[in-house]
Coordinates of C-alpha atoms in Angstrom, one line a residue:
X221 CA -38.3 -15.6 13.8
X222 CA -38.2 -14.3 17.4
X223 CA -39.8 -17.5 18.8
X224 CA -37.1 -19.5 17.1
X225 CA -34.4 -17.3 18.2
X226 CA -35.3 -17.2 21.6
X227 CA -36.1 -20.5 21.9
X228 CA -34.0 -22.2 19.9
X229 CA -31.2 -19.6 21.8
X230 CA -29.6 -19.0 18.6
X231 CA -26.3 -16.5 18.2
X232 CA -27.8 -14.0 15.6
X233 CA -31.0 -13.2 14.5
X234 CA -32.2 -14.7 11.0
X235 CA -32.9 -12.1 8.3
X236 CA -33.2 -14.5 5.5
X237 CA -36.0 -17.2 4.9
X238 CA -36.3 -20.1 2.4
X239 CA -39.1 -22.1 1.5
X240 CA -39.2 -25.4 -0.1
X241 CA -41.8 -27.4 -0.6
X242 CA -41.9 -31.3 -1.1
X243 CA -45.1 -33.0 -2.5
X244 CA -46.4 -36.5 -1.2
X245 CA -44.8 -39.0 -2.8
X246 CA -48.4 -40.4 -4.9
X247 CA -47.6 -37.1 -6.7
X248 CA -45.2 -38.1 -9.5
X249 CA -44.9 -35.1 -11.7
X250 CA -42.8 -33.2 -8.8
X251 CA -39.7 -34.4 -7.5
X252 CA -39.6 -35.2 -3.2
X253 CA -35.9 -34.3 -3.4
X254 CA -33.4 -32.3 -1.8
X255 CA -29.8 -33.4 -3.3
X256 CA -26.8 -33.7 -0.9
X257 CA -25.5 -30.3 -0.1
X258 CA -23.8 -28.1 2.2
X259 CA -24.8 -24.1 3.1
X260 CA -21.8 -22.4 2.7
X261 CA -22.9 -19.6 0.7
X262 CA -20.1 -16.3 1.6
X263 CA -23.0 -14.4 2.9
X264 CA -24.4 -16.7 5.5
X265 CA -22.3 -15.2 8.7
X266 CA -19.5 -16.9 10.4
X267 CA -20.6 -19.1 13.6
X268 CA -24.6 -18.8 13.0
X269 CA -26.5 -21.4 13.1
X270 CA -29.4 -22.7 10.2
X271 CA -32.9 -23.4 11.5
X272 CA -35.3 -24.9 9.6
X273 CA -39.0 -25.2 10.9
X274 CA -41.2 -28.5 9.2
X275 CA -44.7 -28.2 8.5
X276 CA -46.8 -31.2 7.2
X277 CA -45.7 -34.8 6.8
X278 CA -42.4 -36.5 7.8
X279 CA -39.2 -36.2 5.5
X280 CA -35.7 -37.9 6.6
X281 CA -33.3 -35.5 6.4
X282 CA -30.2 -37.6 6.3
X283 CA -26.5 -36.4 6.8
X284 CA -23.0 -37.6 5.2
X285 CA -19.7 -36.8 5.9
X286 CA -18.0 -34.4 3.6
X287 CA -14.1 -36.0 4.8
X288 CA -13.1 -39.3 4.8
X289 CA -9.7 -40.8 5.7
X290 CA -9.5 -42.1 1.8
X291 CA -9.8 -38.6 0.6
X292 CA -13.4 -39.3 -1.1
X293 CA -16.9 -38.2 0.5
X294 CA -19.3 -40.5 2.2
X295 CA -21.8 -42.8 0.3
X296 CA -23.6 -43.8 4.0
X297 CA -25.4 -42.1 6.4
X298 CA -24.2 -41.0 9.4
X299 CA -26.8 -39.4 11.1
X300 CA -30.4 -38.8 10.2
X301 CA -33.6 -36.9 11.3
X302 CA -37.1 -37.4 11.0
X303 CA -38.9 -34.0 11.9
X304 CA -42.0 -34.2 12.6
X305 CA -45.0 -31.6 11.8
X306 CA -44.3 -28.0 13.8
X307 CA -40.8 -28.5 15.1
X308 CA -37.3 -27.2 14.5
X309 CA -33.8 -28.9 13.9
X310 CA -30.8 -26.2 14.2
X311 CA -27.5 -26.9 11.8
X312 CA -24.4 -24.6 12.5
X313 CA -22.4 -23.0 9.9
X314 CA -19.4 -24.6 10.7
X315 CA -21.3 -27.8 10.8
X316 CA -21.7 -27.3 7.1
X317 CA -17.7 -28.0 6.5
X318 CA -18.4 -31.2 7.9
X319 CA -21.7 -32.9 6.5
X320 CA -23.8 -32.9 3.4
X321 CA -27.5 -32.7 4.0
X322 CA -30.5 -34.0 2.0
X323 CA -33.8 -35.9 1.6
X324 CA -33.8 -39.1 -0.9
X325 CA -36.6 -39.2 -3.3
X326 CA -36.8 -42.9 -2.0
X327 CA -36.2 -43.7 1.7
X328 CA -37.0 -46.2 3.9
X329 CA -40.8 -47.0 3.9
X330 CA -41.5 -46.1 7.1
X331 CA -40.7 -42.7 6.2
X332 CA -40.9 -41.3 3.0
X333 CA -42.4 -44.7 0.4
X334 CA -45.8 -44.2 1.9
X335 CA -46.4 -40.4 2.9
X336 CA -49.6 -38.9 1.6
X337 CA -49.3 -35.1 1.7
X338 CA -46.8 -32.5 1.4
X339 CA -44.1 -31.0 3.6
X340 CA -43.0 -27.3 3.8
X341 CA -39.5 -26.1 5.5
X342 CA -38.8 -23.1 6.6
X343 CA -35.0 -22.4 6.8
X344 CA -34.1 -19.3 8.0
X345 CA -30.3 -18.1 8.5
X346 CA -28.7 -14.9 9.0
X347 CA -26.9 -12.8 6.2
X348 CA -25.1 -10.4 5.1
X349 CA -23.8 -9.2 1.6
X350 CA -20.7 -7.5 3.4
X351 CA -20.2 -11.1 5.1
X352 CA -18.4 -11.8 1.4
X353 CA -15.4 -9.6 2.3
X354 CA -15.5 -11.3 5.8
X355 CA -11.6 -11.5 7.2
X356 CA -10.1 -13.8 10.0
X357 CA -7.2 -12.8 11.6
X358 CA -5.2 -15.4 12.9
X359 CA -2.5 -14.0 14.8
X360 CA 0.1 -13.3 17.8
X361 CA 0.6 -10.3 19.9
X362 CA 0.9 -7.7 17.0
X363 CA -2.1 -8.2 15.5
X364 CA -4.1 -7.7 18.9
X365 CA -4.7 -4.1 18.5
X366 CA -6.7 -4.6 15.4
X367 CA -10.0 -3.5 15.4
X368 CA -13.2 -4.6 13.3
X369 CA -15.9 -2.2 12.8
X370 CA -15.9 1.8 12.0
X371 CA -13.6 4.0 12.9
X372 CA -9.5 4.6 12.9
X373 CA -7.4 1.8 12.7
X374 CA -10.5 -0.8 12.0
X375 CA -10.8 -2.9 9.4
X376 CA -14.0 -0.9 8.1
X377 CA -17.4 -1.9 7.6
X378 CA -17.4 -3.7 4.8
X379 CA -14.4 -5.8 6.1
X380 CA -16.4 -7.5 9.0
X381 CA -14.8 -10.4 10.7
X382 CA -12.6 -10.9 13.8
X383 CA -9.3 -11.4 15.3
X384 CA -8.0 -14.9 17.2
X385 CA -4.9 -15.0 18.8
X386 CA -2.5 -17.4 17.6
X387 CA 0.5 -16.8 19.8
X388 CA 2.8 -19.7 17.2
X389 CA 2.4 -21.3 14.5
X390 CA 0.9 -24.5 16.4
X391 CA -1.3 -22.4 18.0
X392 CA -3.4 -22.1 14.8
X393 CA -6.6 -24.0 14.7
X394 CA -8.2 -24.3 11.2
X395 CA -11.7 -24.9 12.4
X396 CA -12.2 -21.1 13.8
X397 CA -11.5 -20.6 10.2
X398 CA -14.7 -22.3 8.7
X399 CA -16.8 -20.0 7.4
X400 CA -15.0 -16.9 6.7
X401 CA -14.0 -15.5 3.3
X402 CA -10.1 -14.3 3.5
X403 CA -7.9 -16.6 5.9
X404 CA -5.0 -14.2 7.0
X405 CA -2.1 -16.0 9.3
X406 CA 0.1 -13.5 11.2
X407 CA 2.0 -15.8 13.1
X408 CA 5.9 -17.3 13.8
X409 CA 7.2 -14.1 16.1
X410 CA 7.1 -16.0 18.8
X411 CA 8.4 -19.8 17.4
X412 CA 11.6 -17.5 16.0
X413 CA 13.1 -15.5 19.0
X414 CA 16.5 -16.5 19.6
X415 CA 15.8 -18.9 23.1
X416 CA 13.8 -21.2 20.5
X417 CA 15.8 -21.8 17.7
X418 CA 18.8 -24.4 18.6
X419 CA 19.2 -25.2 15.3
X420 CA 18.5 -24.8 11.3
X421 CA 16.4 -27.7 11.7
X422 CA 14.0 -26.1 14.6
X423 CA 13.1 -23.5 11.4
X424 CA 12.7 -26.7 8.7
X425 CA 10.4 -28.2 11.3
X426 CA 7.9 -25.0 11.8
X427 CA 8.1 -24.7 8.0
X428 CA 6.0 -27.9 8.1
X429 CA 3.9 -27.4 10.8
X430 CA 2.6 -24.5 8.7
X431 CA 2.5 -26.2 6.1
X432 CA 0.1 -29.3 7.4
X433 CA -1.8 -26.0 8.8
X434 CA -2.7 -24.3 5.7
X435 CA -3.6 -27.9 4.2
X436 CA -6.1 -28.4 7.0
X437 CA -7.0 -24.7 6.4
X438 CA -8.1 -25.6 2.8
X439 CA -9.6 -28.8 3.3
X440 CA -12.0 -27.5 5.7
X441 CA -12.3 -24.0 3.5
X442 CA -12.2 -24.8 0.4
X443 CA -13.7 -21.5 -1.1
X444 CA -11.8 -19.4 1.3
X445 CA -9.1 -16.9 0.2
X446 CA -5.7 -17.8 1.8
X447 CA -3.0 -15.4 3.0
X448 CA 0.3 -16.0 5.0
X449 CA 2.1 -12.8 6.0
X450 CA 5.8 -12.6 6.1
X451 CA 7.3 -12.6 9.5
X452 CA 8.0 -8.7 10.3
X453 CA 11.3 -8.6 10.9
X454 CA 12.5 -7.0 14.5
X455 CA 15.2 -4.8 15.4
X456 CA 17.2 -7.8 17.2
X457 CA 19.9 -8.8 14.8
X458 CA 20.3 -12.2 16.1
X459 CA 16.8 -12.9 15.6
X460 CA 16.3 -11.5 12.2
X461 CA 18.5 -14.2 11.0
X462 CA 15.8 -16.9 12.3
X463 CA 13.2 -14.6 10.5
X464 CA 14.4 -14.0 7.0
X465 CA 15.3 -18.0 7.3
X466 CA 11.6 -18.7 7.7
X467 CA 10.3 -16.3 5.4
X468 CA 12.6 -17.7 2.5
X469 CA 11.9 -21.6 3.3
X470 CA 8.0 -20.6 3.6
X471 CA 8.1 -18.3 0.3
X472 CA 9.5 -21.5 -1.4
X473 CA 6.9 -24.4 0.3
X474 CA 3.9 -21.9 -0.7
X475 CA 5.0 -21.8 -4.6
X476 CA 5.9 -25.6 -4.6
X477 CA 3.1 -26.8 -2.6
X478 CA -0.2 -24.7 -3.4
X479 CA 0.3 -23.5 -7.0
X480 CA -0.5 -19.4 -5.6
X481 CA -3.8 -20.3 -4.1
X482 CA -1.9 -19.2 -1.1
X483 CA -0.7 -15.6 -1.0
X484 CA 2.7 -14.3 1.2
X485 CA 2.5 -11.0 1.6
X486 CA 5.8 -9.7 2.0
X487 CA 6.6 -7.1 4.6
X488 CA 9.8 -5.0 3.2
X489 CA 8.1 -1.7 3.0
X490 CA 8.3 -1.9 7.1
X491 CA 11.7 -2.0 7.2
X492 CA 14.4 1.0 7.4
X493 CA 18.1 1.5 5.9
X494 CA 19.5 -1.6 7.6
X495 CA 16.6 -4.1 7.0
X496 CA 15.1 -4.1 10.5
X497 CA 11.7 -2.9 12.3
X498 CA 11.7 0.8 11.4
X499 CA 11.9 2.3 15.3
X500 CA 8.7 4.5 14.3
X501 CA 6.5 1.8 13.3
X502 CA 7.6 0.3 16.7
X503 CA 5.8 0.4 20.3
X504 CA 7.8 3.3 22.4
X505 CA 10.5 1.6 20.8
X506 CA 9.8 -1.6 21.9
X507 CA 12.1 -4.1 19.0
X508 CA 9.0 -6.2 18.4
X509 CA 5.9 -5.0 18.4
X510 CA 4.4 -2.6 16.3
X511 CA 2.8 0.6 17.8
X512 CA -0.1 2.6 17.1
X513 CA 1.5 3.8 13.3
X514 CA 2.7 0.6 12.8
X515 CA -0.7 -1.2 13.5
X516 CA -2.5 1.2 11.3
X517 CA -0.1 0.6 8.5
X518 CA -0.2 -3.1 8.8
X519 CA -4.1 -2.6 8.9
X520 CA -4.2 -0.5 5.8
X521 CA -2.1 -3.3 4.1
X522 CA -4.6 -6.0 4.5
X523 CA -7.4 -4.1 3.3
X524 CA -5.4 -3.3 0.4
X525 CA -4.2 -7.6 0.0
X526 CA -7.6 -8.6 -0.1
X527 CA -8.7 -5.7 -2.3
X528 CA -6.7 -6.7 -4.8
X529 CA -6.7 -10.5 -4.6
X530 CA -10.9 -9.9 -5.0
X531 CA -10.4 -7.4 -8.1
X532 CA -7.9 -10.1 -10.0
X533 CA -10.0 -12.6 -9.3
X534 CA -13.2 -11.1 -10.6
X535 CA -11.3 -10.5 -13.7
X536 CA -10.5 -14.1 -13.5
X537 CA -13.8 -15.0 -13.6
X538 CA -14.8 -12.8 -16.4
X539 CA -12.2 -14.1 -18.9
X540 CA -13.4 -17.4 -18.1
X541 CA -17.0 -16.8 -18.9
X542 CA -16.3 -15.0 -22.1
X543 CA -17.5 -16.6 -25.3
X544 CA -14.9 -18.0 -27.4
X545 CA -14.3 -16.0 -30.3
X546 CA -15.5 -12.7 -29.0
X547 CA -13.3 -10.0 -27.8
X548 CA -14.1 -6.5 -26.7
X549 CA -13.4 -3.6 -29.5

């Protein structure tokens, strides 16, 4: 594992191994088959990469593409490998949102029709049980102070992940999201000050950006948890007009458009008497930003979002799996 890390100059060390084994193909009582497939397990960390050592005789490992412009998944080949005896070929999780791997029980003959003894892979990738709860941040200035790791005003351990800026809602880029568990979007401050709204229209327009954003979100991260916060409203009266504009036409697009998968947390328990930025949640009363209580609150509400969403959706689950018929006493 060190050799392959060093050499191979891999982000994170690999604590997990997995061994398969595929019999020559005179053997016809075990199957030479690895069916198309993707490693997106919630534990495998976010930007790590998938090594997988060969020992033996030659498989194909073939690739196909996981999007296609008419909405349906590959039939042909893009790429392929042929890894020979004592080598390595390195995958990276986010290439996993992109391409199905696997080995045909039939290939071409030069490859797999003919071969006479076994092959062993080793794949080893890194993991993490708490990588299940793993959070992306994708935000603008207020969400920079947040912290990941132990400590006050962190996310916690078990809520590992990280924070990318996002200074508008343009500025999001669904790929650094591949990979992670909860998707959180803090974004729009920015797009709504006064200077950059000319019209209603300028609003109707953003609406859509986000919305083509969260699409491309889900496409990429399917399995992902979703959540759009609310626009905090700031202590500019002007501007909070812009705000509560956006927050109403996005609160509308996320019910019509993706049936709750996508959460918007709302944002009115920051407010004070006369709907704007409480002035002690605020930066040495700064109108936009959030200061150090602020930040912790907002922090504390997160944890709390993605608490819940992972409790309902365990019960979810178990409803779902229970037998029909049977009901608890």
């Amino acid at each position: 594992i060190d050799a392959v890390t060093s050499k191979c100059r891999l982000t994170h060390k690999p604590n997990s191994i997995l061994i398969n084994y595929y019999p020559p193909s005179v053997d016809t009582t075990t199957s030479s088959k690895l069916p198309f497939h993707s490693d997106v397990e919630s534990e495998i960390i976010a930007n790590s990469e998938i090594a997988t050592i060969s020992i033996g005789d030659v498989r194909k490992v073939c690739f196909k593409c996981i999007h296609e412009t008419g909405n349906e998944a590959s039939t042909e080949y893009v790429h392929s490998v042929s890894p020979e005896s004592n080598s390595v070929y390195v995958m990276t999780r986010s290439s996993q949102a992109w391409y199905r791997h696997g080995i045909d029980e039939t290939g071409p003959a030069e490859t797999q029709s003919s071969v006479q003894t076994g092959r062993f892979s080793i794949t080893l990738r890194t993991v993490s049980k708490q990588f299940s709860r793993s959070c992306i941040i994708m935000g603008d200035s207020n969400t920079k102070p947040i912290k990941f790791g132990v400590g006050t005003g962190t996310l916690g351990q078990s809520f590992p992940g990280e924070r990318v800026k996002a200074n508008k809602v343009s500025a999001i880029d669904p790929k650094l999201c591949i990979g992670y568990s909860n998707v959180i979007l803090v974004c729009g401050t920015n797009d709504l000050r006064v200077e950059n709204v000319q019209s209603p229209g300028d609003i109707h327009q953003l609406v859509d950006i986000l919305h083509l954003k969260i699409q491309q979100i889900q496409k990429l991260c399917p399995k992902a948890k979703l959540f759009v916060t609310a626009v905090l409203p700031s202590r500019l009266p002007k501007m909070n007009k812009n705000i509560m504009a956006f927050n109403s036409l996005v609160d509308e697009m996320l019910y019509s458009s993706f049936n709750q998968t996508v959460w918007h947390l709302g944002v009115g328990h920051f407010l004070d008497g006369k709907g704007l930025l409480a002035m002690k949640l605020t930066r040495n009363g700064d109108e936009i930003h959030l200061g150090e209580l602020g930040i912790a609150k907002f922090v504390r509400c997160l944890k709390q979002w993605v608490y819940v969403r992972e409790r309902q959706e365990r019960v979810r689950q178990r409803k779902a799996t229970r037998p029909v018929g049977v009901y608890p006493t």
